[in-house]
Every structure is written in C-alpha cells, then in structure tokens.
PDB file of C-alpha atoms in Angstrom:
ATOM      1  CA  UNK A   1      10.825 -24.246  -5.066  1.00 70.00           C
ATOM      2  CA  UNK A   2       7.981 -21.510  -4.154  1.00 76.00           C
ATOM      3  CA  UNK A   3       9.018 -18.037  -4.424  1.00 81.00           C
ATOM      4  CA  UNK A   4       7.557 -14.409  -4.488  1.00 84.00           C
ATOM      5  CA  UNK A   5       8.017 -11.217  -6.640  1.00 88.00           C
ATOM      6  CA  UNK A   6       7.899  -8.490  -3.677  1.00 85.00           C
ATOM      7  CA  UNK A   7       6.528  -5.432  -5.575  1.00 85.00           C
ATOM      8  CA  UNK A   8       7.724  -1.975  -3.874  1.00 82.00           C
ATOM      9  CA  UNK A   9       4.667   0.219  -5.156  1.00 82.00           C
ATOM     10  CA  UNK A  10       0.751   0.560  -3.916  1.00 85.00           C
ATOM     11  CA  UNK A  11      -0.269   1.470  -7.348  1.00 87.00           C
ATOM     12  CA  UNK A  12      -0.931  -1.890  -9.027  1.00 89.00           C
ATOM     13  CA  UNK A  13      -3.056  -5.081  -8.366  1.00 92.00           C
ATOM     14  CA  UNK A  14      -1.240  -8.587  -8.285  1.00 94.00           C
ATOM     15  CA  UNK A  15      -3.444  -8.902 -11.121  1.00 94.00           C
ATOM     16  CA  UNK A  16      -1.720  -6.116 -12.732  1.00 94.00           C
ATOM     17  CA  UNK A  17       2.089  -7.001 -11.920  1.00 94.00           C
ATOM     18  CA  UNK A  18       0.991 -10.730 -13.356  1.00 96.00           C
ATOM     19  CA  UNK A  19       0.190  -8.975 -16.734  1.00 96.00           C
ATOM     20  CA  UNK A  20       2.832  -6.659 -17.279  1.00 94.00           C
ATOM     21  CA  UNK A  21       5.682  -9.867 -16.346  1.00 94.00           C
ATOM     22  CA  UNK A  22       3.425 -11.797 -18.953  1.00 95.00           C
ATOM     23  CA  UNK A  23       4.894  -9.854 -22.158  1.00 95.00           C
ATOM     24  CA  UNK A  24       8.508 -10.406 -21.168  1.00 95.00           C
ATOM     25  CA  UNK A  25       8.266 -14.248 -20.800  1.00 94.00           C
ATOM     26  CA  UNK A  26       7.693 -13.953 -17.272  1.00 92.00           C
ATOM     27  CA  UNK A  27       4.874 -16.052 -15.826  1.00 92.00           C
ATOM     28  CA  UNK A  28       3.683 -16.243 -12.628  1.00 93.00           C
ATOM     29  CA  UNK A  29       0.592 -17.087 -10.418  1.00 93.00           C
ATOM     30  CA  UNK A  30      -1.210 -14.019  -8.655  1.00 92.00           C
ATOM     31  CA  UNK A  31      -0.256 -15.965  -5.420  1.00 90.00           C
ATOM     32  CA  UNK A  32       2.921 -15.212  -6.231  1.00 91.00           C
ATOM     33  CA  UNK A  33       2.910 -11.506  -6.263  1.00 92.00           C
ATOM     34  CA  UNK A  34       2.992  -9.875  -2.466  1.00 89.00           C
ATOM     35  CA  UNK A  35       2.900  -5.876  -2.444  1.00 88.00           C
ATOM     36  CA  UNK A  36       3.141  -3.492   0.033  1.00 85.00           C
ATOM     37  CA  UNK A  37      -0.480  -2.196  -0.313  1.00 89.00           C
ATOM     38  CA  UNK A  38      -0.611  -6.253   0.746  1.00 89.00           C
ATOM     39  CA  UNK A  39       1.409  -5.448   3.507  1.00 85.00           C
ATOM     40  CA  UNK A  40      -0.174  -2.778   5.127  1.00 86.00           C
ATOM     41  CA  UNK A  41      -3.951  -4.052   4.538  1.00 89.00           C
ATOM     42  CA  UNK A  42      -3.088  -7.451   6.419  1.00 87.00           C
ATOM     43  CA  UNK A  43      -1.407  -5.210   8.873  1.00 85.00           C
ATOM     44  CA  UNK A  44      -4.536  -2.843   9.374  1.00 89.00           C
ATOM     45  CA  UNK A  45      -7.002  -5.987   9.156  1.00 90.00           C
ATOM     46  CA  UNK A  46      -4.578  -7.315  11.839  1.00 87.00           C
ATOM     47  CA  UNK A  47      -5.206  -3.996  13.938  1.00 87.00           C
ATOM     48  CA  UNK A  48      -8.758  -3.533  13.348  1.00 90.00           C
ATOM     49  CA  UNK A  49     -10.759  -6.250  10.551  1.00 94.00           C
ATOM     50  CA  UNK A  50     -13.486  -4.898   8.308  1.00 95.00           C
ATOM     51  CA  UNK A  51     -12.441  -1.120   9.552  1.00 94.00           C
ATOM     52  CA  UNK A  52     -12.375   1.421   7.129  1.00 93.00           C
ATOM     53  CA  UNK A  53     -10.045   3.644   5.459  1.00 91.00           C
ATOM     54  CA  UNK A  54      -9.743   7.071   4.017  1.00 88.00           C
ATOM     55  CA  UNK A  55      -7.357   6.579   0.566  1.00 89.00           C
ATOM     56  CA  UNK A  56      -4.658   8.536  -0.543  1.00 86.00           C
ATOM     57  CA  UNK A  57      -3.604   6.012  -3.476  1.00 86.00           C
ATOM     58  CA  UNK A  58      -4.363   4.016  -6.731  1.00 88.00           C
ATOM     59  CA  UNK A  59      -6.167   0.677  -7.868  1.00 90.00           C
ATOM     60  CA  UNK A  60      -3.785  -1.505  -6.103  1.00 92.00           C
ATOM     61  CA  UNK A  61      -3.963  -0.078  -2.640  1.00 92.00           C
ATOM     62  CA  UNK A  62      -7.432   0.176  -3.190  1.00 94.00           C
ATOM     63  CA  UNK A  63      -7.828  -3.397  -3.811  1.00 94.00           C
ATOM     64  CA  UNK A  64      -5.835  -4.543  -0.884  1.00 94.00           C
ATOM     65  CA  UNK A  65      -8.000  -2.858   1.020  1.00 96.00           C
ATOM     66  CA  UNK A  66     -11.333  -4.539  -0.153  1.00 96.00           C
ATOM     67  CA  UNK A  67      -9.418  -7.819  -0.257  1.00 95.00           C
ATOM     68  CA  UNK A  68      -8.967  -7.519   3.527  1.00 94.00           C
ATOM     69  CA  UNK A  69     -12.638  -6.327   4.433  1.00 96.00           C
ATOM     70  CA  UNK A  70     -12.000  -2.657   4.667  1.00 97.00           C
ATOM     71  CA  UNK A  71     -14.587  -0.357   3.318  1.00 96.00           C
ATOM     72  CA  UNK A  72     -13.584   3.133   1.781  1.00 93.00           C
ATOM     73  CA  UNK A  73     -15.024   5.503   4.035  1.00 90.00           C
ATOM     74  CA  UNK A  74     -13.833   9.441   3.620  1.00 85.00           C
ATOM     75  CA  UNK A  75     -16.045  11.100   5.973  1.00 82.00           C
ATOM     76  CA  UNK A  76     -15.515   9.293   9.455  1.00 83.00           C
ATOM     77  CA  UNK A  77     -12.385   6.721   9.004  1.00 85.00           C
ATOM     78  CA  UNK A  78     -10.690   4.577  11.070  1.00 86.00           C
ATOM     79  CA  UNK A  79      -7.349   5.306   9.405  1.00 83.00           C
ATOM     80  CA  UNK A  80      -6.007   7.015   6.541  1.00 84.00           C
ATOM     81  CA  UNK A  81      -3.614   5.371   4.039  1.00 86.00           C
ATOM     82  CA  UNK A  82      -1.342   6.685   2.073  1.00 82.00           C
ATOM     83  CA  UNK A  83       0.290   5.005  -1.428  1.00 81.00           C
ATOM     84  CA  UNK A  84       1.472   6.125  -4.535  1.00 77.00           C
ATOM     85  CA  UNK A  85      -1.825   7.836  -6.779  1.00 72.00           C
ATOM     86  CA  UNK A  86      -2.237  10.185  -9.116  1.00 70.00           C
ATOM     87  CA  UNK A  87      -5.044  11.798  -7.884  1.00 70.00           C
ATOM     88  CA  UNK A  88      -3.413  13.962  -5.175  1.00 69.00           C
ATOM     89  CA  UNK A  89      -4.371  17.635  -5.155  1.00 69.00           C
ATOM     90  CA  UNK A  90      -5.111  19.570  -1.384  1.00 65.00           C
ATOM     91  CA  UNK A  91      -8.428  18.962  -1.247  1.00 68.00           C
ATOM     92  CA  UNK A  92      -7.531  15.403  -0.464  1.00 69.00           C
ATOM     93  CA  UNK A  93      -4.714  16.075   1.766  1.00 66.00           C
ATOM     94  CA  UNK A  94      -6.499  18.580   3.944  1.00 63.00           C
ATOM     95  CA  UNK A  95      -9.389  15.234   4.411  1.00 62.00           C
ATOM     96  CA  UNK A  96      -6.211  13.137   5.241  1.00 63.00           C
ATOM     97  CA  UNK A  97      -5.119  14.556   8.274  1.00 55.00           C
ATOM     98  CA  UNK A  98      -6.820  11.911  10.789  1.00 40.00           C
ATOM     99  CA  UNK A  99      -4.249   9.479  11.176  1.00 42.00           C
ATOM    100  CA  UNK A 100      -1.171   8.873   9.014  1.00 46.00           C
ATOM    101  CA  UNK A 101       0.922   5.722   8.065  1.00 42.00           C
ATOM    102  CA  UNK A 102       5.182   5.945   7.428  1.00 39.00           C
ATOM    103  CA  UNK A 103       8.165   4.525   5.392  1.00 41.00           C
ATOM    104  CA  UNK A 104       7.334   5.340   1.900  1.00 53.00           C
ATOM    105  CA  UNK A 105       9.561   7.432  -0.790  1.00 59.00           C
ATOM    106  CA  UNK A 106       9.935  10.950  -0.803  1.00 63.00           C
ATOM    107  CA  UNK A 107      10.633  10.674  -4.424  1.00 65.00           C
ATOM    108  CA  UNK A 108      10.191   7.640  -7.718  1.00 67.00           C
ATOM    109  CA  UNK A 109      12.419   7.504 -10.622  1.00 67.00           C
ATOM    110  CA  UNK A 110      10.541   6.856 -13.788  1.00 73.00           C
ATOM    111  CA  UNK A 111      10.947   6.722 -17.304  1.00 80.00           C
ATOM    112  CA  UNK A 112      10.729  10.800 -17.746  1.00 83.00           C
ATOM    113  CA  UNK A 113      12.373  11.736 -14.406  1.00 78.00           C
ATOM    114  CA  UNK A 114      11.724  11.641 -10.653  1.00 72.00           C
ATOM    115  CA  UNK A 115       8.109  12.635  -9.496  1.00 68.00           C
ATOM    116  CA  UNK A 116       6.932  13.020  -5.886  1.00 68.00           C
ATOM    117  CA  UNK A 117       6.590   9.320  -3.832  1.00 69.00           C
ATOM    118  CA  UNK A 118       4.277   8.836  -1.223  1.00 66.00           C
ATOM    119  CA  UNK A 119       6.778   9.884   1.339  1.00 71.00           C
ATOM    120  CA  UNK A 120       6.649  13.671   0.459  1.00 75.00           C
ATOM    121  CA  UNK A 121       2.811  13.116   0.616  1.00 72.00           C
ATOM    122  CA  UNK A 122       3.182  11.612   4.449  1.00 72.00           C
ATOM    123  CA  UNK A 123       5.473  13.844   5.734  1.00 77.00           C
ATOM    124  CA  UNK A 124       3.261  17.068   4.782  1.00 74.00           C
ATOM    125  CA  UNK A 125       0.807  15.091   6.656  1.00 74.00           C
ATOM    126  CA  UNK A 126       2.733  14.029   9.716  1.00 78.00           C
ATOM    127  CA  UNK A 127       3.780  18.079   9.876  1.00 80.00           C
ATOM    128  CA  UNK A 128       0.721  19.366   9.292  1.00 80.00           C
ATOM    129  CA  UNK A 129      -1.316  16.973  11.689  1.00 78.00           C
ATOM    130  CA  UNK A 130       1.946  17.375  14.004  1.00 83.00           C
ATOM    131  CA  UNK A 131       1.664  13.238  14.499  1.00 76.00           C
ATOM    132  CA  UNK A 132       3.786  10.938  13.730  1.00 74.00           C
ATOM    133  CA  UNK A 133       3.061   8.185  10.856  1.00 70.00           C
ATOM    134  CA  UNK A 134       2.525   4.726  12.761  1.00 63.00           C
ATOM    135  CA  UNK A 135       3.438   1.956   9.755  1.00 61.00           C
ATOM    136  CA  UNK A 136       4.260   1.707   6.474  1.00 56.00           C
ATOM    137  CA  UNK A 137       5.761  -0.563   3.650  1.00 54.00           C
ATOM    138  CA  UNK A 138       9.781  -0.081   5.190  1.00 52.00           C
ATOM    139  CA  UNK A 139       8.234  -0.349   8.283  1.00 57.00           C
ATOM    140  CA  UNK A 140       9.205  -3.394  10.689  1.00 60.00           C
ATOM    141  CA  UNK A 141       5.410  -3.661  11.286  1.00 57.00           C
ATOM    142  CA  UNK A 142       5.494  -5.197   7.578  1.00 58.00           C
ATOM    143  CA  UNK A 143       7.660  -8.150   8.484  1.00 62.00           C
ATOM    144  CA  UNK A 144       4.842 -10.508  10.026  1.00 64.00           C
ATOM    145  CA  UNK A 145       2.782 -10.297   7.188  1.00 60.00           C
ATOM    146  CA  UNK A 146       5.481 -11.442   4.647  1.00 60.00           C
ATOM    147  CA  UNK A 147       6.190 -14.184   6.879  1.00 65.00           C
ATOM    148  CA  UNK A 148       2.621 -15.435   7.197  1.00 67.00           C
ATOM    149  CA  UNK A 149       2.475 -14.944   3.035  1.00 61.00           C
ATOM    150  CA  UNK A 150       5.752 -17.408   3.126  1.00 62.00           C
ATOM    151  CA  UNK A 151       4.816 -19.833   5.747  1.00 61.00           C
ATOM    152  CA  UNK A 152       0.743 -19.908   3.200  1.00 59.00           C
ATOM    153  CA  UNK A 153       2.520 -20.573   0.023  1.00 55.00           C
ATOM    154  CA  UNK A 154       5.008 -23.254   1.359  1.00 58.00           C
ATOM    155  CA  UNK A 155       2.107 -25.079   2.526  1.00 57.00           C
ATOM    156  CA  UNK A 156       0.090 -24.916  -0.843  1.00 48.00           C
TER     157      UNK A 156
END
C-alpha cells in the first residue's frame, strides 16, 4: 500500500527527512517524503514556472525551489517566500517586503523551548507591507498539489 510522511517544516530536504527516519529503523524512499516547501514550490511553478524567488528560509525550501525551476533572485523577484531559517535578521526582512505568502506558525516547540516560526516572520511582513499573505503550507491552495503527489505515487 503506497503512503507518504507529510513533513510540516521548510527547513529540510526529502533527502534529509529520509536520513534522520534511517537511524530509528525507519526506511523510506525520497518519493515518499512530501513537504510543505514541496507544496508551495509546485504551487508557485503552478502560478508562474521557472519564476524566481526572493528566500526567507533554509536548505529544504531552497531546494524545492530549484527542484521546480525557480531561480533565487533577491534583487528583482517574482515572489518572496517565507519558511522556517535561521538566517533571519532585518536586513532580510526589510528586502522581503515585495510579496508575501501565509499559514505558517507563529511559534515551534523544540527540544530547548519554543523559538519564533515562520508565522511571526509573515505577519511582520504582511503589517509592514500592509498586504495580505496569498498561500502558504495551511493554506487550501496546498491541497492540489498533495493530490497530484497521491494520484503520481499510486501510479508508480
């Protein structure tokens, strides 16, 4: 029976989530790892292919992005995405304020406490652009591109 491991944060690969399940017994195929950096690339390939992107965000967003066609671009993009990172300072915020995605964490639990999500970073966006966020990985705009990622791997 096929089946997925949805992973709820930007900041690793598939390749990444593959080898941190391998220690604990758990093995799995790449093509069996969907993300929400996933997500949101096939959605923005969807909306514009081989655009690019200004990124506020780690490896696996990063990846996504060059998976789908999209070239990192952070003087004159066609969109600005924002994922977990932890390269954030206000330098990179004050760049961000073109266009803004939505439905991401205002806070993560971790090991050593709760640290800033990726929502806290898109709402000082969305109030200091004074626009609203389009899509994001709660988003209903996500939906599609899970299906699609079903409907591939049943056919395999």
């Amino acid at each position: 029976m096929p089946f997925l491991f949805l992973i709820d944060n930007s900041q690793r690969s598939r390749c990444d989530v593959v080898l941190k399940l391998a220690p604990v017994d758990i093995n799995v195929e790449i093509e069996q790892i969907f993300t929400c950096a996933m997500s949101t690339t096939r959605f923005l390939a969807n909306q514009k292919p081989n655009g690019s992107a200004y990124v506020i965000g780690d490896v696996g967003l990063l990846t996504a992005l060059h998976d789908r066609g999209y070239a990192i671009n952070e003087t004159n993009p066609d969109c600005v995405v924002v994922g977990e990172g932890q390269l954030l300072n206000f330098e990179v915020l004050e760049k961000a304020i073109k266009l803004i995605i939505k439905g991401l964490d205002p806070n993560c639990p971790t090991d050593s406490g709760v640290r800033l999500g990726c929502g806290s970073t898109v709402f000082f966006l969305e109030v200091a652009s004074g626009r609203q966020a389009y899509a994001g990985k709660l988003s209903p705009l996500a939906i599609p591109s899970l299906k699609d990622l079903i409907h591939d791997i049943e056919n395999l």
